[in-house]
C-alpha atoms as a printed R data frame, in Angstrom:
    type eleno elety resid chain resno       x       y       z
1   ATOM     1    CA   MET     A     1 123.531  48.315 106.900
2   ATOM     2    CA   THR     A     2 119.729  47.878 106.741
3   ATOM     3    CA   VAL     A     3 117.527  49.846 109.139
4   ATOM     4    CA   LYS     A     4 114.331  48.105 110.010
5   ATOM     5    CA   ARG     A     5 111.203  50.134 109.987
6   ATOM     6    CA   GLN     A     6 109.520  50.004 113.320
7   ATOM     7    CA   TYR     A     7 106.108  48.413 113.125
8   ATOM     8    CA   MET     A     8 103.405  50.341 114.945
9   ATOM     9    CA   PRO     A     9  99.940  48.696 115.197
10  ATOM    10    CA   ARG     A    10  96.840  50.741 114.342
11  ATOM    11    CA   TYR     A    11  95.807  53.038 117.124
12  ATOM    12    CA   VAL     A    12  92.133  52.204 117.765
13  ATOM    13    CA   LEU     A    13  90.062  55.299 118.346
14  ATOM    14    CA   ARG     A    14  87.008  53.639 119.882
15  ATOM    15    CA   ASN     A    15  86.701  54.684 123.555
16  ATOM    16    CA   LYS     A    16  89.686  56.978 123.289
17  ATOM    17    CA   THR     A    17  89.287  60.565 124.483
18  ATOM    18    CA   VAL     A    18  90.430  63.387 122.203
19  ATOM    19    CA   LEU     A    19  90.546  67.097 123.004
20  ATOM    20    CA   ILE     A    20  90.340  69.418 120.032
21  ATOM    21    CA   THR     A    21  91.074  73.167 120.125
22  ATOM    22    CA   GLY     A    22  89.639  75.452 117.463
23  ATOM    23    CA   ALA     A    23  86.765  73.012 117.374
24  ATOM    24    CA   ALA     A    24  84.002  75.465 116.505
25  ATOM    25    CA   GLY     A    25  84.456  75.369 112.623
26  ATOM    26    CA   GLY     A    26  86.530  74.444 109.663
27  ATOM    27    CA   ILE     A    27  89.146  71.682 110.183
28  ATOM    28    CA   GLY     A    28  88.369  71.417 113.903
29  ATOM    29    CA   ALA     A    29  84.647  70.838 113.560
30  ATOM    30    CA   ALA     A    30  84.992  68.427 110.664
31  ATOM    31    CA   SER     A    31  87.655  66.470 112.576
32  ATOM    32    CA   ALA     A    32  85.458  66.304 115.657
33  ATOM    33    CA   ARG     A    33  82.636  64.844 113.654
34  ATOM    34    CA   ALA     A    34  84.891  62.320 112.016
35  ATOM    35    CA   LEU     A    35  86.641  61.248 115.249
36  ATOM    36    CA   HIS     A    36  83.334  60.978 117.093
37  ATOM    37    CA   ALA     A    37  82.040  58.745 114.187
38  ATOM    38    CA   ARG     A    38  85.049  56.404 114.883
39  ATOM    39    CA   GLY     A    39  84.023  55.906 118.442
40  ATOM    40    CA   ALA     A    40  86.172  58.539 120.227
41  ATOM    41    CA   ASN     A    41  84.941  60.720 123.141
42  ATOM    42    CA   THR     A    42  85.296  64.256 121.819
43  ATOM    43    CA   VAL     A    43  86.080  67.324 123.840
44  ATOM    44    CA   LEU     A    44  85.313  70.471 121.880
45  ATOM    45    CA   VAL     A    45  87.252  73.556 122.907
46  ATOM    46    CA   GLY     A    46  86.849  76.948 121.391
47  ATOM    47    CA   ARG     A    47  86.564  80.665 122.331
48  ATOM    48    CA   ASN     A    48  82.970  80.985 121.152
49  ATOM    49    CA   ALA     A    49  80.774  79.151 123.664
50  ATOM    50    CA   ASP     A    50  77.719  79.224 121.434
51  ATOM    51    CA   SER     A    51  79.605  77.743 118.470
52  ATOM    52    CA   VAL     A    52  81.026  74.736 120.420
53  ATOM    53    CA   ALA     A    53  77.639  74.234 122.085
54  ATOM    54    CA   THR     A    54  75.940  74.125 118.731
55  ATOM    55    CA   LEU     A    55  78.475  71.604 117.372
56  ATOM    56    CA   ALA     A    56  78.075  69.483 120.497
57  ATOM    57    CA   ARG     A    57  74.350  69.356 120.032
58  ATOM    58    CA   GLU     A    58  74.769  68.399 116.414
59  ATOM    59    CA   ILE     A    59  77.086  65.514 117.221
60  ATOM    60    CA   GLY     A    60  74.989  64.537 120.237
61  ATOM    61    CA   GLY     A    61  75.268  61.756 122.711
62  ATOM    62    CA   GLU     A    62  77.101  61.216 125.958
63  ATOM    63    CA   ARG     A    63  80.566  61.030 124.348
64  ATOM    64    CA   VAL     A    64  80.760  64.815 123.762
65  ATOM    65    CA   LEU     A    65  81.955  67.517 126.144
66  ATOM    66    CA   HIS     A    66  82.239  71.189 125.098
67  ATOM    67    CA   MET     A    67  83.768  74.220 126.777
68  ATOM    68    CA   SER     A    68  84.757  77.811 126.046
69  ATOM    69    CA   VAL     A    69  88.563  78.197 126.416
70  ATOM    70    CA   ASP     A    70  91.118  80.756 125.138
71  ATOM    71    CA   VAL     A    71  94.265  78.892 124.231
72  ATOM    72    CA   THR     A    72  96.383  81.775 125.440
73  ATOM    73    CA   ASP     A    73  95.063  81.153 128.967
74  ATOM    74    CA   LYS     A    74  97.178  78.501 130.713
75  ATOM    75    CA   GLU     A    75  94.870  78.143 133.717
76  ATOM    76    CA   ALA     A    76  91.864  77.690 131.487
77  ATOM    77    CA   LEU     A    77  93.672  74.965 129.528
78  ATOM    78    CA   ASP     A    78  94.651  73.186 132.723
79  ATOM    79    CA   ASP     A    79  91.061  73.302 133.873
80  ATOM    80    CA   ALA     A    80  89.884  71.940 130.507
81  ATOM    81    CA   VAL     A    81  92.193  68.931 130.849
82  ATOM    82    CA   ALA     A    82  91.091  68.364 134.449
83  ATOM    83    CA   ARG     A    83  87.387  68.517 133.399
84  ATOM    84    CA   THR     A    84  88.114  66.092 130.553
85  ATOM    85    CA   VAL     A    85  89.704  63.497 132.876
86  ATOM    86    CA   GLU     A    86  86.967  63.983 135.410
87  ATOM    87    CA   ARG     A    87  84.325  63.260 132.723
88  ATOM    88    CA   PHE     A    88  85.974  60.452 130.776
89  ATOM    89    CA   GLY     A    89  88.666  59.167 133.065
90  ATOM    90    CA   ALA     A    90  91.646  59.869 130.743
91  ATOM    91    CA   LEU     A    91  92.919  62.028 127.874
92  ATOM    92    CA   ASP     A    92  94.509  60.038 125.063
93  ATOM    93    CA   ILE     A    93  94.795  62.439 122.209
94  ATOM    94    CA   VAL     A    94  95.174  66.165 121.996
95  ATOM    95    CA   PHE     A    95  94.698  67.992 118.726
96  ATOM    96    CA   ALA     A    96  96.122  71.574 119.032
97  ATOM    97    CA   ASN     A    97  94.292  73.093 116.110
98  ATOM    98    CA   ALA     A    98  93.342  76.662 117.145
99  ATOM    99    CA   GLY     A    99  94.805  79.410 115.100
100 ATOM   100    CA   ILE     A   100  94.165  82.925 113.762
101 ATOM   101    CA   ALA     A   101  95.292  85.010 110.810
102 ATOM   102    CA   PRO     A   102  95.177  88.712 110.067
103 ATOM   103    CA   ASP     A   103  92.004  90.117 108.627
104 ATOM   104    CA   ARG     A   104  93.975  92.435 106.444
105 ATOM   105    CA   VAL     A   105  97.223  91.190 104.867
106 ATOM   106    CA   ALA     A   106 100.297  93.394 105.186
107 ATOM   107    CA   THR     A   107 103.984  93.429 104.785
108 ATOM   108    CA   ILE     A   108 106.242  93.133 107.801
109 ATOM   109    CA   ALA     A   109 106.975  96.938 107.454
110 ATOM   110    CA   THR     A   110 103.302  97.879 107.561
111 ATOM   111    CA   ILE     A   111 101.586  95.323 109.826
112 ATOM   112    CA   ASP     A   112 100.270  96.501 113.239
113 ATOM   113    CA   PRO     A   113 102.763  95.157 115.777
114 ATOM   114    CA   GLU     A   114  99.897  94.169 118.099
115 ATOM   115    CA   VAL     A   115  98.303  92.051 115.280
116 ATOM   116    CA   PHE     A   116 101.634  90.371 114.579
117 ATOM   117    CA   GLU     A   117 102.299  89.509 118.259
118 ATOM   118    CA   ARG     A   118  98.704  88.436 118.804
119 ATOM   119    CA   ILE     A   119  98.979  85.913 115.924
120 ATOM   120    CA   VAL     A   120 102.181  84.492 117.306
121 ATOM   121    CA   GLU     A   121 100.569  84.378 120.829
122 ATOM   122    CA   VAL     A   122  97.731  82.200 119.546
123 ATOM   123    CA   ASP     A   123  99.256  80.249 116.738
124 ATOM   124    CA   LEU     A   124 102.542  79.271 118.482
125 ATOM   125    CA   LEU     A   125 102.258  79.876 122.203
126 ATOM   126    CA   GLY     A   126  98.624  78.672 122.102
127 ATOM   127    CA   VAL     A   127  99.783  75.317 120.781
128 ATOM   128    CA   TRP     A   128 102.638  75.199 123.333
129 ATOM   129    CA   ARG     A   129 100.166  75.831 126.205
130 ATOM   130    CA   THR     A   130  97.643  73.370 124.903
131 ATOM   131    CA   VAL     A   131 100.170  70.600 124.546
132 ATOM   132    CA   ARG     A   132 101.951  71.349 127.832
133 ATOM   133    CA   ALA     A   133  98.562  71.129 129.683
134 ATOM   134    CA   ALA     A   134  97.654  67.822 128.126
135 ATOM   135    CA   LEU     A   135 101.139  66.179 128.099
136 ATOM   136    CA   PRO     A   136 101.051  64.448 131.515
137 ATOM   137    CA   GLN     A   137  97.831  62.660 130.505
138 ATOM   138    CA   ILE     A   138  99.128  61.889 126.984
139 ATOM   139    CA   ILE     A   139 102.294  60.331 128.486
140 ATOM   140    CA   ALA     A   140 100.237  58.310 131.037
141 ATOM   141    CA   ALA     A   141  97.982  57.005 128.229
142 ATOM   142    CA   ARG     A   142 100.833  56.404 125.769
143 ATOM   143    CA   GLY     A   143  98.725  58.557 123.528
144 ATOM   144    CA   HIS     A   144  99.137  60.950 120.593
145 ATOM   145    CA   VAL     A   145  99.635  64.671 120.003
146 ATOM   146    CA   LEU     A   146  98.597  66.294 116.743
147 ATOM   147    CA   VAL     A   147  99.325  70.017 115.993
148 ATOM   148    CA   THR     A   148  98.056  71.966 113.056
149 ATOM   149    CA   SER     A   149 100.862  73.571 111.088
150 ATOM   150    CA   SER     A   150 100.439  74.548 107.451
151 ATOM   151    CA   THR     A   151 102.088  74.255 104.053
152 ATOM   152    CA   TYR     A   152 103.310  77.757 105.182
153 ATOM   153    CA   ALA     A   153 105.846  75.798 107.177
154 ATOM   154    CA   PHE     A   154 107.743  75.350 103.915
155 ATOM   155    CA   ILE     A   155 106.614  78.029 101.444
156 ATOM   156    CA   ASN     A   156 107.214  81.753 101.441
157 ATOM   157    CA   GLY     A   157 104.999  83.663 103.890
158 ATOM   158    CA   VAL     A   158 104.976  86.989 102.013
159 ATOM   159    CA   VAL     A   159 102.290  89.372 103.330
160 ATOM   160    CA   ASN     A   160 101.389  86.758 105.977
161 ATOM   161    CA   ALA     A   161 104.602  86.608 107.920
162 ATOM   162    CA   PRO     A   162 103.341  86.159 111.557
163 ATOM   163    CA   TYR     A   163 101.149  83.202 110.478
164 ATOM   164    CA   ALA     A   164 103.873  81.578 108.396
165 ATOM   165    CA   ALA     A   165 106.511  82.064 111.141
166 ATOM   166    CA   SER     A   166 104.251  80.521 113.694
167 ATOM   167    CA   LYS     A   167 103.344  77.560 111.565
168 ATOM   168    CA   ALA     A   168 107.094  76.899 110.840
169 ATOM   169    CA   ALA     A   169 107.834  77.000 114.543
170 ATOM   170    CA   VAL     A   170 104.865  74.712 115.351
171 ATOM   171    CA   GLU     A   171 106.406  72.095 113.005
172 ATOM   172    CA   GLN     A   172 109.673  72.245 114.686
173 ATOM   173    CA   PHE     A   173 108.025  72.016 118.067
174 ATOM   174    CA   ALA     A   174 106.157  68.830 117.105
175 ATOM   175    CA   ARG     A   175 109.150  67.284 115.476
176 ATOM   176    CA   ALA     A   176 111.129  67.615 118.696
177 ATOM   177    CA   LEU     A   177 108.193  66.396 120.720
178 ATOM   178    CA   ARG     A   178 107.807  63.259 118.659
179 ATOM   179    CA   VAL     A   179 111.448  62.191 119.379
180 ATOM   180    CA   GLU     A   180 111.098  63.092 123.050
181 ATOM   181    CA   LEU     A   181 107.821  61.120 123.463
182 ATOM   182    CA   ARG     A   182 109.611  57.989 122.265
183 ATOM   183    CA   LEU     A   183 110.835  57.704 125.883
184 ATOM   184    CA   HIS     A   184 107.236  57.227 126.965
185 ATOM   185    CA   ASP     A   185 105.887  55.136 123.986
186 ATOM   186    CA   ALA     A   186 103.687  58.035 123.044
187 ATOM   187    CA   THR     A   187 103.750  59.866 119.658
188 ATOM   188    CA   ALA     A   188 103.289  63.286 118.027
189 ATOM   189    CA   GLY     A   189 102.435  64.393 114.443
190 ATOM   190    CA   VAL     A   190 102.126  67.524 112.347
191 ATOM   191    CA   LEU     A   191  99.128  68.321 110.088
192 ATOM   192    CA   TYR     A   192 100.094  70.395 107.049
193 ATOM   193    CA   PRO     A   193  96.853  71.610 105.346
194 ATOM   194    CA   GLY     A   194  97.060  73.461 102.051
195 ATOM   195    CA   TRP     A   195  94.151  75.617 100.808
196 ATOM   196    CA   VAL     A   196  91.049  74.488 102.679
197 ATOM   197    CA   ASP     A   197  87.564  75.718 101.708
198 ATOM   198    CA   THR     A   198  86.668  77.645 104.882
199 ATOM   199    CA   LYS     A   199  86.055  81.289 105.762
200 ATOM   200    CA   MET     A   200  89.759  81.594 106.454
201 ATOM   201    CA   ILE     A   201  90.741  81.693 102.832
202 ATOM   202    CA   CYS     A   202  87.966  84.100 101.704
203 ATOM   203    CA   SER     A   203  90.394  86.907 100.913
204 ATOM   204    CA   ALA     A   204  92.453  84.751  98.568
205 ATOM   205    CA   PHE     A   205  89.520  83.343  96.679
206 ATOM   206    CA   GLY     A   206  87.797  86.566  95.528
207 ATOM   207    CA   GLY     A   207  87.228  88.378  98.853
208 ATOM   208    CA   ASP     A   208  90.176  90.707  98.135
209 ATOM   209    CA   ASP     A   209  91.145  91.484  94.556
210 ATOM   210    CA   ILE     A   210  94.870  92.017  95.183
211 ATOM   211    CA   VAL     A   211  95.314  88.981  97.425
212 ATOM   212    CA   THR     A   212  93.391  86.880  94.928
213 ATOM   213    CA   ARG     A   213  95.657  87.927  92.063
214 ATOM   214    CA   MET     A   214  98.748  87.373  94.227
215 ATOM   215    CA   ARG     A   215  97.640  83.806  94.886
216 ATOM   216    CA   GLU     A   216  97.019  83.197  91.186
217 ATOM   217    CA   VAL     A   217 100.478  84.544  90.266
218 ATOM   218    CA   ALA     A   218 102.425  82.868  93.052
219 ATOM   219    CA   PHE     A   219 100.853  79.358  92.954
220 ATOM   220    CA   PRO     A   220 100.865  77.113  89.919
221 ATOM   221    CA   THR     A   221  97.404  75.584  89.139
222 ATOM   222    CA   PRO     A   222  97.967  72.138  90.798
223 ATOM   223    CA   LEU     A   223  98.686  73.963  94.075
224 ATOM   224    CA   ALA     A   224  96.075  76.785  93.826
225 ATOM   225    CA   GLY     A   225  92.887  74.890  94.450
226 ATOM   226    CA   ALA     A   226  91.002  74.431  97.738
227 ATOM   227    CA   ILE     A   227  89.692  71.272  99.204
228 ATOM   228    CA   PRO     A   228  86.743  70.772 101.662
229 ATOM   229    CA   ALA     A   229  87.420  70.518 105.389
230 ATOM   230    CA   HIS     A   230  85.949  67.088 105.572
231 ATOM   231    CA   ALA     A   231  88.643  65.815 103.249
232 ATOM   232    CA   VAL     A   232  91.261  67.095 105.746
233 ATOM   233    CA   ALA     A   233  89.295  65.481 108.622
234 ATOM   234    CA   ARG     A   234  89.407  62.035 106.901
235 ATOM   235    CA   ARG     A   235  93.206  62.313 106.707
236 ATOM   236    CA   VAL     A   236  93.373  63.482 110.317
237 ATOM   237    CA   VAL     A   237  91.546  60.346 111.459
238 ATOM   238    CA   THR     A   238  93.810  58.072 109.359
239 ATOM   239    CA   GLY     A   239  96.857  59.890 110.530
240 ATOM   240    CA   ILE     A   240  96.075  59.486 114.244
241 ATOM   241    CA   GLU     A   241  95.125  55.797 113.718
242 ATOM   242    CA   ARG     A   242  98.561  55.320 112.172
243 ATOM   243    CA   ARG     A   243 100.376  57.668 114.602
244 ATOM   244    CA   SER     A   244 101.745  59.409 111.574
245 ATOM   245    CA   ALA     A   245 104.567  61.932 111.936
246 ATOM   246    CA   ARG     A   246 103.233  63.898 109.007
247 ATOM   247    CA   ILE     A   247  99.818  64.475 107.490
248 ATOM   248    CA   THR     A   248 100.029  66.636 104.314
249 ATOM   249    CA   VAL     A   249  96.720  67.346 102.691
250 ATOM   250    CA   PRO     A   250  96.205  67.385  99.742
251 ATOM   251    CA   ARG     A   251  99.100  65.015  98.996
252 ATOM   252    CA   ARG     A   252 100.273  67.135  96.058
253 ATOM   253    CA   TRP     A   253 102.093  69.315  98.494
254 ATOM   254    CA   GLN     A   254 104.294  66.476  99.634
255 ATOM   255    CA   PRO     A   255 107.016  66.883  97.013
256 ATOM   256    CA   ILE     A   256 107.240  70.599  97.835
257 ATOM   257    CA   SER     A   257 107.902  69.752 101.477
258 ATOM   258    CA   ALA     A   258 110.399  66.970 100.678
259 ATOM   259    CA   LEU     A   259 112.299  69.139  98.343
260 ATOM   260    CA   ARG     A   260 112.027  72.428 100.207
261 ATOM   261    CA   GLY     A   261 115.794  72.897 100.448
262 ATOM   262    CA   ILE     A   262 115.880  72.979  96.580
263 ATOM   263    CA   ILE     A   263 112.540  74.500  95.792
264 ATOM   264    CA   ASN     A   264 112.475  77.334  98.326
265 ATOM   265    CA   PRO     A   265 115.465  79.277  97.024
266 ATOM   266    CA   LEU     A   266 114.084  78.972  93.544
267 ATOM   267    CA   THR     A   267 110.610  80.141  94.437
268 ATOM   268    CA   ASP     A   268 111.969  82.987  96.572
269 ATOM   269    CA   ALA     A   269 114.138  84.127  93.647
270 ATOM   270    CA   ARG     A   270 111.148  83.883  91.255
271 ATOM   271    CA   LEU     A   271 108.962  86.036  93.442
272 ATOM   272    CA   ARG     A   272 111.674  88.667  93.736
273 ATOM   273    CA   ARG     A   273 111.985  88.855  89.879
274 ATOM   274    CA   ASP     A   274 108.272  88.609  88.957
275 ATOM   275    CA   ARG     A   275 107.214  92.120  87.999
276 ATOM   276    CA   LEU     A   276 103.528  91.449  88.228
277 ATOM   277    CA   PHE     A   277 103.838  89.951  91.664
278 ATOM   278    CA   LEU     A   278 105.967  92.828  92.859
279 ATOM   279    CA   ALA     A   279 103.462  95.348  91.473
280 ATOM   280    CA   LEU     A   280 100.679  93.551  93.411
281 ATOM   281    CA   LEU     A   281 102.946  93.483  96.480
282 ATOM   282    CA   ARG     A   282 103.610  97.223  96.259
283 ATOM   283    CA   GLU     A   283  99.796  97.813  95.904
284 ATOM   284    CA   CYS     A   284  99.206  95.669  98.923
285 ATOM   285    CA   GLU     A   285 101.764  97.536 100.983
286 ATOM   286    CA   THR     A   286 100.326 100.966  99.854
287 ATOM   287    CA   THR     A   287  96.829  99.784 100.837
288 ATOM   288    CA   ALA     A   288  98.060  98.672 104.296
289 ATOM   289    CA   THR     A   289  99.878 101.948 104.789
290 ATOM   290    CA   ARG     A   290  96.726 103.945 104.043
291 ATOM   291    CA   ASN     A   291  94.803 101.632 106.385
292 ATOM   292    CA   SER     A   292  92.145 101.041 103.634
293 ATOM   293    CA   ALA     A   293  89.684  98.133 103.919
294 ATOM   294    CA   PRO     A   294  90.278  95.228 101.467
295 ATOM   295    CA   ARG     A   295  87.940  95.165  98.479
296 ATOM   296    CA   GLY     A   296  85.377  92.430  98.180
297 ATOM   297    CA   VAL     A   297  83.030  90.522 100.426
298 ATOM   298    CA   CYS     A   298  85.179  89.585 103.502
299 ATOM   299    CA   ASP     A   299  84.702  91.429 106.706
300 ATOM   300    CA   SER     A   300  87.919  93.419 107.296
301 ATOM   301    CA   ARG     A   301  88.567  94.717 110.709
302 ATOM   302    CA   SER     A   302  92.032  95.736 111.968
303 ATOM   303    CA   ARG     A   303  92.310  92.950 114.599
304 ATOM   304    CA   PRO     A   304  93.220  89.395 113.803
305 ATOM   305    CA   HIS     A   305  90.533  86.610 113.861
306 ATOM   306    CA   ARG     A   306  90.051  83.080 112.796
307 ATOM   307    CA   ASP     A   307  88.237  83.648 109.537
308 ATOM   308    CA   GLY     A   308  90.568  85.588 107.272
309 ATOM   309    CA   GLN     A   309  93.837  84.432 105.635
310 ATOM   310    CA   VAL     A   310  95.897  84.910 102.531
311 ATOM   311    CA   GLY     A   311  97.594  81.520 102.266
312 ATOM   312    CA   PRO     A   312  96.949  77.846 102.821
313 ATOM   313    CA   SER     A   313  95.502  76.798 106.219
């Protein structure tokens, strides 16, 4: 029996309205620029009012709205959606992109419980609250939802467990949503970035000696390099236009995702046997236990923030 692939015409972005959380920098800012260039009205949402205001001035024009919103605040998100509809008449696309990672990597045994729970609060529940606030408008417009997961959805999250767990959960959330939205002729997709050249990966690229060496040991050369945020943004635009279920960038991560049921047990076993990696892991845990600052150039406070991460975005 042959299953026909459903044809879906290109989703034209001109005059569509897109709300982007985590819009102040990195993937969010680059995507905002790219989507605006395609003719979309762009709503820039971020915690730092000055940062989103600066980006709005840079993009310029009447098709930009910016606001300071914490994605853990349901009422603020509801208000952001209402202001968007008041300004542009509709909300067609929501890009739930905001996320944080720990300043200082740690094992599950040594991480501050408040840090762990704060990351889950923002990276998982923040996505849920963002999408839920926007969903009535998305359904009415037969629009599109995009959520930022990570290649951490299908690779081992050693020393970055709260981030990895949240990103795996976000993937499952969006997969379920895509099927459910079929009832309303709307769509949802997942963005899986690998290493992206932003402040978030500072610790793994020289900012912390131990973390950098762990990355070098754990990841083979083809998977260890970083790409610029604007390269991710180009794929975001194409993915939304195609209403893609999955956007994996760079594409070299796609086989890892497709074969995760085979590759994951092998990589987990390899990390458990690798003496150098285990030595680095022990040093990392000892450092976390002593509450010492990471070595290198990255700012390292004990609370989580958006600019420090050990693994792919």
